[in-house]
mmCIF file of C-alpha atoms in Angstrom:
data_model
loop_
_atom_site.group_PDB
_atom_site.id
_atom_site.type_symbol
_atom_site.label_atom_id
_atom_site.label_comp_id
_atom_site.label_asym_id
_atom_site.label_seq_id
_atom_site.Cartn_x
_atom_site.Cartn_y
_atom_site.Cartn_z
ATOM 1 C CA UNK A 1 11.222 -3.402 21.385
ATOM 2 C CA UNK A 2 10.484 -6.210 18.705
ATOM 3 C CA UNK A 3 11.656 -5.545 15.562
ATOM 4 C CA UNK A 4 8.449 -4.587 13.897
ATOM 5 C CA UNK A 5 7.765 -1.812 16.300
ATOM 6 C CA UNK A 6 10.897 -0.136 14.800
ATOM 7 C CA UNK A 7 9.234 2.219 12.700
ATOM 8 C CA UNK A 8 8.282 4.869 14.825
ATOM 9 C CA UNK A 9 9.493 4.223 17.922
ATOM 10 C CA UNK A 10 13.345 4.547 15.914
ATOM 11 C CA UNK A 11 12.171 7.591 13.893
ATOM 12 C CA UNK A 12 11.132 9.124 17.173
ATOM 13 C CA UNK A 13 14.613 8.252 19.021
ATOM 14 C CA UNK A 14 16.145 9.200 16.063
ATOM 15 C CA UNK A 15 14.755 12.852 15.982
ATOM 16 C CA UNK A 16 15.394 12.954 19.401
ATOM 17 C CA UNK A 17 18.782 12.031 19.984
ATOM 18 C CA UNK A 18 19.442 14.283 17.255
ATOM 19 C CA UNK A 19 17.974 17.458 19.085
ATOM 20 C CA UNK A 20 20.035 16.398 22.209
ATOM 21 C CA UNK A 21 23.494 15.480 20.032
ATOM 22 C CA UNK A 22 22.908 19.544 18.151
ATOM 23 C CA UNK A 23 22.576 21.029 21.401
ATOM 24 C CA UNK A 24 25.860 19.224 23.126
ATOM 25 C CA UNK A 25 27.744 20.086 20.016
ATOM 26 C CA UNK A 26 27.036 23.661 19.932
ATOM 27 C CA UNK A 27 27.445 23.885 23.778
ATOM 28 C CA UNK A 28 30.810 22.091 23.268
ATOM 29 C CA UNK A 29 31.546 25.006 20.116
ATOM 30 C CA UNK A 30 30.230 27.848 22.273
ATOM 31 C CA UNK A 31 32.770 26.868 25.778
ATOM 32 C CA UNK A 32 35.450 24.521 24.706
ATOM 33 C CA UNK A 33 36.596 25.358 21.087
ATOM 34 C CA UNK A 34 37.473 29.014 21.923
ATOM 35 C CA UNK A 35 39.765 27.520 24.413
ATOM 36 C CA UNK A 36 41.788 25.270 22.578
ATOM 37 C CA UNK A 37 44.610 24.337 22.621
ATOM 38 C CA UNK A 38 44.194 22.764 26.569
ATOM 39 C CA UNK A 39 46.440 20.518 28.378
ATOM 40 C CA UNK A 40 44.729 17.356 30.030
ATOM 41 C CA UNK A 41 44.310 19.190 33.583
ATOM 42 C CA UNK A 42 42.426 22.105 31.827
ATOM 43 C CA UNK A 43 39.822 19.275 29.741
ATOM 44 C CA UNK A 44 39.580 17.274 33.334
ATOM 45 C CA UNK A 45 38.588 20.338 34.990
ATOM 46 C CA UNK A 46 35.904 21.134 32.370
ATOM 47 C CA UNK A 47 34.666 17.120 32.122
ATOM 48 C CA UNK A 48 34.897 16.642 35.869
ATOM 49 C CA UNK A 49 32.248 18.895 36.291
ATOM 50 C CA UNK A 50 29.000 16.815 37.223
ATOM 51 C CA UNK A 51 26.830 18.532 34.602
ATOM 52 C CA UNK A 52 29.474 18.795 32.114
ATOM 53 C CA UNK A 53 30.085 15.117 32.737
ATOM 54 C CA UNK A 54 26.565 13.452 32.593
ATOM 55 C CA UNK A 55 26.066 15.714 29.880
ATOM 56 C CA UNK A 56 28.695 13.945 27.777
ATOM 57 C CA UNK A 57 27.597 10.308 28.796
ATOM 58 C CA UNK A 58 24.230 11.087 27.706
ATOM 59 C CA UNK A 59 25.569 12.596 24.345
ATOM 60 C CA UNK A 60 27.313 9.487 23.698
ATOM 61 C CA UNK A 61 24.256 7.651 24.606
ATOM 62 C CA UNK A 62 21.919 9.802 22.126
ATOM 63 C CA UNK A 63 25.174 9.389 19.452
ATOM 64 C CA UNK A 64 24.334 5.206 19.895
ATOM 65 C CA UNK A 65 20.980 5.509 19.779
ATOM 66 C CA UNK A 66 21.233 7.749 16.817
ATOM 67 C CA UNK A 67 23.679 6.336 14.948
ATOM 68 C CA UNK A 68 22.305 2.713 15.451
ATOM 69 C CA UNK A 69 19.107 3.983 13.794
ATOM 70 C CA UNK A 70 21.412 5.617 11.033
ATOM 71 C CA UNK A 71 23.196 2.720 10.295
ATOM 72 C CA UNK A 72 20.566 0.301 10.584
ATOM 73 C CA UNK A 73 18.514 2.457 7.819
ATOM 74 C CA UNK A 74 21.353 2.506 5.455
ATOM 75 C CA UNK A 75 21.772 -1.334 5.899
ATOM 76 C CA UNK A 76 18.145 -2.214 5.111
ATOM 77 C CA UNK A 77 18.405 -0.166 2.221
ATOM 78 C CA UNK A 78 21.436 -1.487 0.484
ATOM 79 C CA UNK A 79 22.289 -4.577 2.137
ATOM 80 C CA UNK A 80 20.195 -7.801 1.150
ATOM 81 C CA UNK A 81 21.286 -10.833 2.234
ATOM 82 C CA UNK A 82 20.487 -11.661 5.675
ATOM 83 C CA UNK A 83 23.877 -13.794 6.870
ATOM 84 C CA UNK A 84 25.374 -10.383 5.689
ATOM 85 C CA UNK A 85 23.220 -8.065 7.446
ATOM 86 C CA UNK A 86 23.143 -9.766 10.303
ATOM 87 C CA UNK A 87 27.168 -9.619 10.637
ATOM 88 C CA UNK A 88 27.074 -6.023 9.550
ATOM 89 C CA UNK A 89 24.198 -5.048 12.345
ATOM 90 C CA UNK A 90 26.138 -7.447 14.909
ATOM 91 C CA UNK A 91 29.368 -5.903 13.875
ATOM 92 C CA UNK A 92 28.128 -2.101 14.260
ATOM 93 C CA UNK A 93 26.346 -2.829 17.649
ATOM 94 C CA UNK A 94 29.404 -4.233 19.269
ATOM 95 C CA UNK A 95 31.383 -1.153 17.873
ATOM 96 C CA UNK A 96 28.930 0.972 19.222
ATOM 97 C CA UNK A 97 28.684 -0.664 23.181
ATOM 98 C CA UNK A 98 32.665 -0.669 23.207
ATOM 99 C CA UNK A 99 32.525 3.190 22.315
ATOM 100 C CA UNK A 100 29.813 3.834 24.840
ATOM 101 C CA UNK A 101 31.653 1.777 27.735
ATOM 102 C CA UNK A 102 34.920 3.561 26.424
ATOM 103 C CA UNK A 103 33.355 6.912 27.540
ATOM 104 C CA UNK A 104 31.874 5.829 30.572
ATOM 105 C CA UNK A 105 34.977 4.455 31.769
ATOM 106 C CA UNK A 106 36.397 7.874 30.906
ATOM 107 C CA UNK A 107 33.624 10.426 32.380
ATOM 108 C CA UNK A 108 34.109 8.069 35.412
ATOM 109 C CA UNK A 109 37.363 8.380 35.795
ATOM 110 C CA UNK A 110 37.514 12.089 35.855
ATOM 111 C CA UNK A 111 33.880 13.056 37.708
ATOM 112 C CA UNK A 112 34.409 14.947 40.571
ATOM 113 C CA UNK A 113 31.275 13.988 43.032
ATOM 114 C CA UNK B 1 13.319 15.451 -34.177
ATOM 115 C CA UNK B 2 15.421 12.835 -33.039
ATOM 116 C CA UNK B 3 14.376 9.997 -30.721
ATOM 117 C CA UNK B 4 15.952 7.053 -28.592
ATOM 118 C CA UNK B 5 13.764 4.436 -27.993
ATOM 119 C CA UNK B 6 14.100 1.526 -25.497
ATOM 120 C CA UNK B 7 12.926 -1.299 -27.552
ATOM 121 C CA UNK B 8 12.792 -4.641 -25.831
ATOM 122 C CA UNK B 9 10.891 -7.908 -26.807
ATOM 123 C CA UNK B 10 11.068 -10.819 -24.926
ATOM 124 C CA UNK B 11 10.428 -12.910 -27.344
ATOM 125 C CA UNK B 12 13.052 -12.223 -30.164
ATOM 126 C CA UNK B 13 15.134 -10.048 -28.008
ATOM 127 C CA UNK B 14 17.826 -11.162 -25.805
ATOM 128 C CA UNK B 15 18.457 -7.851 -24.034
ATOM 129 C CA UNK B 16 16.950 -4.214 -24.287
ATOM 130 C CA UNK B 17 18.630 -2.215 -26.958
ATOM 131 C CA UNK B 18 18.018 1.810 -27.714
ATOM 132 C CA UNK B 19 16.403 2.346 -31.099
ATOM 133 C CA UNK B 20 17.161 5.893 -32.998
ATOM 134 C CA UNK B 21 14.290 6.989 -34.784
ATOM 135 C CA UNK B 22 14.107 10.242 -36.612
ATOM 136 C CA UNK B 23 10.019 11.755 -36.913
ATOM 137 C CA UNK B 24 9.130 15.061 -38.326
ATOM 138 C CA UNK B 25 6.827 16.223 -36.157
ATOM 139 C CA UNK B 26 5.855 20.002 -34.521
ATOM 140 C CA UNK B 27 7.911 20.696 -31.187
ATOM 141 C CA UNK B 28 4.559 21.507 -30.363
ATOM 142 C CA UNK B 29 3.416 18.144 -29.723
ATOM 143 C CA UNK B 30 3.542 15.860 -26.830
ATOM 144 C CA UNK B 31 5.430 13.084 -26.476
ATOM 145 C CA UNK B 32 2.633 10.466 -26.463
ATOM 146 C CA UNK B 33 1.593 12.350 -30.318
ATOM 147 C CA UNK B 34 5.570 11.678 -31.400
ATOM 148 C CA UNK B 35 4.912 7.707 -29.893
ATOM 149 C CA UNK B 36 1.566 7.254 -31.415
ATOM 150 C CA UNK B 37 3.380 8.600 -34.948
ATOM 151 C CA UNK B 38 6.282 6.402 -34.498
ATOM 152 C CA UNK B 39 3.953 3.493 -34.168
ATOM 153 C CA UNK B 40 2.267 4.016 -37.160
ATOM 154 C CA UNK B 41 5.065 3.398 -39.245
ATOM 155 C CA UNK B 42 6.757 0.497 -37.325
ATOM 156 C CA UNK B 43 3.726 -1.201 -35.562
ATOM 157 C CA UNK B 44 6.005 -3.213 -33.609
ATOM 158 C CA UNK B 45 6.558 -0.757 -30.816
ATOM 159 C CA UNK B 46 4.416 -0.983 -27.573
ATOM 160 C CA UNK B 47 3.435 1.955 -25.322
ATOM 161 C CA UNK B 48 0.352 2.222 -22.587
ATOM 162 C CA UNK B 49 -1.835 5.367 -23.118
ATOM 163 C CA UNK B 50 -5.676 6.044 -23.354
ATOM 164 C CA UNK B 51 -6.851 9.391 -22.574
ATOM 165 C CA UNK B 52 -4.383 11.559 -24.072
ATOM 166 C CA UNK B 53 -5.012 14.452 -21.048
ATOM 167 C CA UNK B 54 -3.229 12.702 -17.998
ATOM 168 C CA UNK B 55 -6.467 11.797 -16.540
ATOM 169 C CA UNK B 56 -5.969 7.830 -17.055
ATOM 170 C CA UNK B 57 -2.534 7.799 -16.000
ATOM 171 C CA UNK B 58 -1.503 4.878 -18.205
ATOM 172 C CA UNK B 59 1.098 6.439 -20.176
ATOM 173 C CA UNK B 60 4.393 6.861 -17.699
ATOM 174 C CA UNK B 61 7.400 7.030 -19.345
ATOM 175 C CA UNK B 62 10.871 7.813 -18.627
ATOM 176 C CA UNK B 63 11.441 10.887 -20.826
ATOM 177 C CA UNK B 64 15.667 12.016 -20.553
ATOM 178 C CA UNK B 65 15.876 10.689 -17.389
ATOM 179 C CA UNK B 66 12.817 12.175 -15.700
ATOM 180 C CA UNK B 67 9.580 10.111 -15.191
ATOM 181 C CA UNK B 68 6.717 12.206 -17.261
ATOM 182 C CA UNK B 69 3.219 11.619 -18.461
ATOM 183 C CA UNK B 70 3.657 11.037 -22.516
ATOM 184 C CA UNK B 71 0.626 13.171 -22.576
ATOM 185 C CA UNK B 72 1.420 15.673 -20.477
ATOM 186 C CA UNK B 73 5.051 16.212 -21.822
ATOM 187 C CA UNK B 74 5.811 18.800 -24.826
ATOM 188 C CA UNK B 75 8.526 18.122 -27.186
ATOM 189 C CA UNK B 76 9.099 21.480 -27.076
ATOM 190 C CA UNK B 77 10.230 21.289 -23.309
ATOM 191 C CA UNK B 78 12.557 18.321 -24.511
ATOM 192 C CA UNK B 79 16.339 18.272 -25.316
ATOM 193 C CA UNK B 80 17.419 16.090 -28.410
ATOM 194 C CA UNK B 81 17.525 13.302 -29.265
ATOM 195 C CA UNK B 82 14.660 12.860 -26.651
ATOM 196 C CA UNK B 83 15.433 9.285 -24.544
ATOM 197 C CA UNK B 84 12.166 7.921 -24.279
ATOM 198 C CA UNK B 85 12.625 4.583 -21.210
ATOM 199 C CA UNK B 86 9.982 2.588 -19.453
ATOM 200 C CA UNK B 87 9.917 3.978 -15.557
ATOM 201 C CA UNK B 88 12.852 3.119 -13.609
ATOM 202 C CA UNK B 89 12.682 0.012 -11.342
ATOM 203 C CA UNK B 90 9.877 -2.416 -12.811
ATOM 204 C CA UNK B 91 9.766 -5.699 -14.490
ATOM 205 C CA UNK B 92 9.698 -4.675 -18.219
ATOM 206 C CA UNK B 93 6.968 -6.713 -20.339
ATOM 207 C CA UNK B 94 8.286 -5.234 -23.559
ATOM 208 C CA UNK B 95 8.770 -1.824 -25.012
ATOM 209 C CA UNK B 96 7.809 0.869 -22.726
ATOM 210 C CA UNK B 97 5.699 -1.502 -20.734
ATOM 211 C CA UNK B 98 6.032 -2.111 -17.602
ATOM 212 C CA UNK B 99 4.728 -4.812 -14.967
ATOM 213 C CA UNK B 100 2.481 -2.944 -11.991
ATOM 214 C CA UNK B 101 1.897 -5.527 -10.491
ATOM 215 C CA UNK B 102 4.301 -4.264 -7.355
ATOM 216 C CA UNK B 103 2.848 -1.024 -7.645
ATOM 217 C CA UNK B 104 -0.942 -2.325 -7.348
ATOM 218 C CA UNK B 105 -0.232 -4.730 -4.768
ATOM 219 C CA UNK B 106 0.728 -2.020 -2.232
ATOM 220 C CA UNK B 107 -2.378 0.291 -3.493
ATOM 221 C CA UNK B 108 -4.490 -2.700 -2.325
ATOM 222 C CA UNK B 109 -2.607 -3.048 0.957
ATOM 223 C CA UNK B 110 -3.285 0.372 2.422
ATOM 224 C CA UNK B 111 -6.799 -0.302 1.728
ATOM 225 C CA UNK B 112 -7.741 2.628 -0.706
ATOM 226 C CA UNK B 113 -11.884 2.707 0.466
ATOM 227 C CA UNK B 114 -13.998 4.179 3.213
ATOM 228 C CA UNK B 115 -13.737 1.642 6.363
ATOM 229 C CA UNK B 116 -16.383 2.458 8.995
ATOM 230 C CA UNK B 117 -17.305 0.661 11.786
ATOM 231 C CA UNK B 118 -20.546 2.006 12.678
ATOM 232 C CA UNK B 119 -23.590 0.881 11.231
ATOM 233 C CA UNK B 120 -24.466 2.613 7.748
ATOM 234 C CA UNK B 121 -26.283 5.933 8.627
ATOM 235 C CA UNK B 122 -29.689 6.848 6.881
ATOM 236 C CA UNK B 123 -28.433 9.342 5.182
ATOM 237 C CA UNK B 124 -25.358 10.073 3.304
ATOM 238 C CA UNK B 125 -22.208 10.665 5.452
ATOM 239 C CA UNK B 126 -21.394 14.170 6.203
ATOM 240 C CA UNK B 127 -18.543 16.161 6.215
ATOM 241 C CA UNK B 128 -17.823 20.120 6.924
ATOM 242 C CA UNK B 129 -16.383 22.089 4.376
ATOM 243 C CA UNK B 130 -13.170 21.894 6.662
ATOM 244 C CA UNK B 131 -13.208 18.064 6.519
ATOM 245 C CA UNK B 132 -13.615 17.675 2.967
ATOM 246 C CA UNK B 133 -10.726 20.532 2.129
ATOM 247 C CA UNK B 134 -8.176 18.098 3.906
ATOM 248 C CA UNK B 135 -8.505 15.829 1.170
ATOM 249 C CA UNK B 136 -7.450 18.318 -1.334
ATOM 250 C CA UNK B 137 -3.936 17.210 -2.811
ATOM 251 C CA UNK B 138 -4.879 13.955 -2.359
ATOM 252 C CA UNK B 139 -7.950 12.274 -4.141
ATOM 253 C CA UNK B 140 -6.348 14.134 -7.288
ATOM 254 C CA UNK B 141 -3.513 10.601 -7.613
ATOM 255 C CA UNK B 142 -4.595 9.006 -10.888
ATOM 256 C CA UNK B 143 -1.930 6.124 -9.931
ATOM 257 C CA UNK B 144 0.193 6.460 -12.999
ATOM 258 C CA UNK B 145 3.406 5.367 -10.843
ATOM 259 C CA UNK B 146 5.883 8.246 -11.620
ATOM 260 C CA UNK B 147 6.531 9.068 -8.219
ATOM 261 C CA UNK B 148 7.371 5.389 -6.406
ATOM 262 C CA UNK B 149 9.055 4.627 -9.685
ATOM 263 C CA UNK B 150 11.252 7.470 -9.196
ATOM 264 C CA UNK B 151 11.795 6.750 -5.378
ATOM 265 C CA UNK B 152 15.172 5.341 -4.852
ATOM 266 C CA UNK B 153 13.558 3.768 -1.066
ATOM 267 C CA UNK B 154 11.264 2.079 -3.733
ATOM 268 C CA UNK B 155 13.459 0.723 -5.985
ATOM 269 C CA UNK B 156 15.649 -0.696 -3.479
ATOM 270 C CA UNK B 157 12.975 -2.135 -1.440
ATOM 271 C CA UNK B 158 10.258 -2.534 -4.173
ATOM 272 C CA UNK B 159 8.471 -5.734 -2.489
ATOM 273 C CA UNK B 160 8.256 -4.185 1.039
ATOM 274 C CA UNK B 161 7.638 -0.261 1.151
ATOM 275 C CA UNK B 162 4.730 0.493 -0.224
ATOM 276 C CA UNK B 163 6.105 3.661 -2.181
ATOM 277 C CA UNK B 164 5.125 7.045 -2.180
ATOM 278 C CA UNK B 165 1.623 6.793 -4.339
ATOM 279 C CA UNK B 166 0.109 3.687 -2.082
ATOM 280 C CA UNK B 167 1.103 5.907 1.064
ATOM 281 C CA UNK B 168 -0.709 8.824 -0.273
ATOM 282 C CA UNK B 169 -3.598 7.048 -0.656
ATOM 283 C CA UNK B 170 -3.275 5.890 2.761
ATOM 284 C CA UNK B 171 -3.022 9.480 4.301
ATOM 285 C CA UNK B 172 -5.962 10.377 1.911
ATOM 286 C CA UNK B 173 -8.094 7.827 3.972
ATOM 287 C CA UNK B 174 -6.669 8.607 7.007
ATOM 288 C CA UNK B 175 -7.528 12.377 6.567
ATOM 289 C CA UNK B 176 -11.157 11.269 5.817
ATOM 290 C CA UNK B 177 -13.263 12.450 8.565
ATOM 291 C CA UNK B 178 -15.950 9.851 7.449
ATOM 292 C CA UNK B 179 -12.961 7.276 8.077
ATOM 293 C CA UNK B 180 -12.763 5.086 11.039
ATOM 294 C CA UNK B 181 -9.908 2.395 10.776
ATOM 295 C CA UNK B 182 -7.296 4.835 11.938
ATOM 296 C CA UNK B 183 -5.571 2.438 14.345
ATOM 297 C CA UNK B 184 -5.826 -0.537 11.801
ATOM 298 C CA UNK B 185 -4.184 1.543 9.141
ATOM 299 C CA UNK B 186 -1.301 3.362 11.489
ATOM 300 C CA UNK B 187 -0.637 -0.568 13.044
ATOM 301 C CA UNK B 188 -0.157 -1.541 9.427
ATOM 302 C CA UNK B 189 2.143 0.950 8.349
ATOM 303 C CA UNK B 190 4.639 0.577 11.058
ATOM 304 C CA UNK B 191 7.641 -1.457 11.166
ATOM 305 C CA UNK B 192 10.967 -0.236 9.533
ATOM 306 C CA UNK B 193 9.857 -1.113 6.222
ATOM 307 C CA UNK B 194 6.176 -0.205 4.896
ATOM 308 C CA UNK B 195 6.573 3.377 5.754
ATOM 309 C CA UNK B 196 9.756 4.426 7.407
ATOM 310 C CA UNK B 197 11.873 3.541 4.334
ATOM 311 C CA UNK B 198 11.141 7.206 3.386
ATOM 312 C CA UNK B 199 13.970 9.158 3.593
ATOM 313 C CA UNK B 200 12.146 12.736 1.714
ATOM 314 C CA UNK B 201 14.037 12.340 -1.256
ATOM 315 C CA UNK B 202 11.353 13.358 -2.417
ATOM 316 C CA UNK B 203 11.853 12.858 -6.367
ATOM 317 C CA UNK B 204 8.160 11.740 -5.780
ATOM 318 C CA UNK B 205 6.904 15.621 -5.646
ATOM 319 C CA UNK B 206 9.504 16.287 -8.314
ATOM 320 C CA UNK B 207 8.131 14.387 -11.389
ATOM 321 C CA UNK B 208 4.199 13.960 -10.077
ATOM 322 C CA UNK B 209 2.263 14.835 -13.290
ATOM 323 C CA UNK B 210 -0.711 16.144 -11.007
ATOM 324 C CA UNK B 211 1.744 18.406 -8.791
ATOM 325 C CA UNK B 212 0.543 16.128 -5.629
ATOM 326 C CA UNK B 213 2.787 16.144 -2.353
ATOM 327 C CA UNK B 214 3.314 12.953 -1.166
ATOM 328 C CA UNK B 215 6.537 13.835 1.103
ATOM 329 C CA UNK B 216 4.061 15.998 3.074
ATOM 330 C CA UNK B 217 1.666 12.948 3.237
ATOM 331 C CA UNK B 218 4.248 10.771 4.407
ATOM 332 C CA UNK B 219 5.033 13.039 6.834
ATOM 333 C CA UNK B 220 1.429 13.571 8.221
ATOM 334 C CA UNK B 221 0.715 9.784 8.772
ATOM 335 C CA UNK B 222 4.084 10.548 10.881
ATOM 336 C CA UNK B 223 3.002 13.370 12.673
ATOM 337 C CA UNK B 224 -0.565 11.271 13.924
ATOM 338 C CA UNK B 225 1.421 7.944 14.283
ATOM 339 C CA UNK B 226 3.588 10.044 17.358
ATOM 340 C CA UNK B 227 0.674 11.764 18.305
ATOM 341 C CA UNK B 228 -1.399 8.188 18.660
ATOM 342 C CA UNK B 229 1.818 6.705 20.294
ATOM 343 C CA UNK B 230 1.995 9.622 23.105
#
């Protein structure tokens, strides 16, 4: 994706991620909250769950592709200078890949195939 | 009534300073009668206006806080002492004028005319009822500039998105049934910039004089840009 072609093509991954992200979170509202408090064997048994667990790497994924959009809009709106930007949109991106490795390495860890 | 008037000249000025000016003059009135008043006694003060029935567009103002047509705008309607600003977000020349240069150059860049790309037919282009109705709410813009002056995307990004008045005019082509640049004018408009810096604030449909939409525009050349892209 050149940067150009970021108009709609972001809008459109934007819009949906954000369908994908309101369903998780009401899914996660509807059959974890009512739960709480659990102990860690109770959350693994939920998140080891293959549907449960995909489910939750591809929120993540939908939160960066959402949130990179997000942030990148409120960047080109209020920040100017490019050596700035640049570290900002560098900065958030890395941020971003270490959360979404972070939760692979967790649903991972805990998927029972 | 009382009035506060940004007065600015370049020339013997060194900043913009608020001038208090006290008319007597029926609440009946519009605004652009109080300027036209206030400029006969101090000749000094410089306003656009021409028609006086916000048809021309020339007169937009920043009346307390809100951009308004000086014609359009009752003193009535008005809470003292009535702040009278050039629109938000443009180079001021002096007064209440300001430079549209910005504002024009995006108007030209949607390309505001008919482009076809079949030969001219014999007779004059048709259009259905249907067809023409879809350019209702939009051929109505008399450019006056309220609503990308009041656009916050705008003023932050002046030079780049091309504001919510040049982007109605490019849905109003777009609509046109008798138009056939579609792709042209969708390629142009993409990019993070030029279109997508909307984020339907929409203080554009708030203060437009002529009660025009152009969120919903915005959101049509949208709605055919995904539905050209699937």
């Amino acid at each position: 994706m050149s940067w150009r072609a970021h108009g709609m093509r972001a809008w459109v991954l934007q819009r949906f991620s954000a369908a994908y992200i309101a369903v998780y979170v009401l899914v996660i509202l509807v059959y974890l909250v009512p739960n709480l408090p659990m102990n860690f064997l109770q959350w693994r048994e939920i998140f080891a769950a293959p549907v449960m667990n995909i489910a939750t790497l591809l929120f993540q994924i939908a939160l960066l592709a959402h949130a990179w959009v997000g942030i990148r809009d409120i960047i080109i709106d209020y920040v100017h200078p490019v050596p700035l930007r640049l570290v900002l949109m560098t900065g958030m991106s890395l941020l971003q890949i270490i959360l979404t490795v972070w939760v692979s390495m967790l649903m991972f860890s805990v998927v029972r195939l | 009534m009382k009035f506060r008037i940004h007065r600015f000249n370049p020339e013997t000025d060194a900043k913009p300073y608020m001038q208090d000016v006290e008319l007597d003059i029926e609440p009946s009135k519009m605004v652009r009668d109080a300027l036209i008043r206030i400029k006969a006694k101090d000749e000094t003060l410089a306003f656009r206006h021409s028609c006086g029935e916000g048809v021309c567009g020339s007169d937009a103002i920043n009346v307390n806080g809100t951009n308004a047509l000086g014609c359009l705008t009752r003193l009535s309607s008005l809470q003292e002492p009535i702040e009278i600003r050039p629109v938000p977000g443009m180079p001021i020349i002096r007064d209440l004028i300001v430079d549209m240069e910005q504002f024009y150059h995006h108007y030209r860049a949607v390309k505001p005319y008919l482009i076809r790309h079949d030969p001219e037919p014999e007779v004059e282009y048709r259009q259905t009822p249907q067809q023409r109705d879809k350019l209702d709410g939009l051929y109505e813009c008399i450019l006056c500039g309220c609503c990308s002056t009041s656009c916050p995307s705008f003023w932050w990004n002046p030079d780049k998105f091309r504001g919510p008045a040049a982007l109605l005019q490019a849905w109003r082509f777009l609509a046109d049934s008798r138009d056939q640049a579609t792709d042209e004018r969708l390629r142009e408009l993409d990019g993070p910039y030029r279109l997508f810096r909307c984020h339907t604030i929409m203080n554009c449909v708030t203060v437009c004089p002529k009660g025009l939409n152009p969120t919903k525009a915005i959101n049509e050349i949208k709605k055919l840009m995904l539905k050209e892209m699937i």
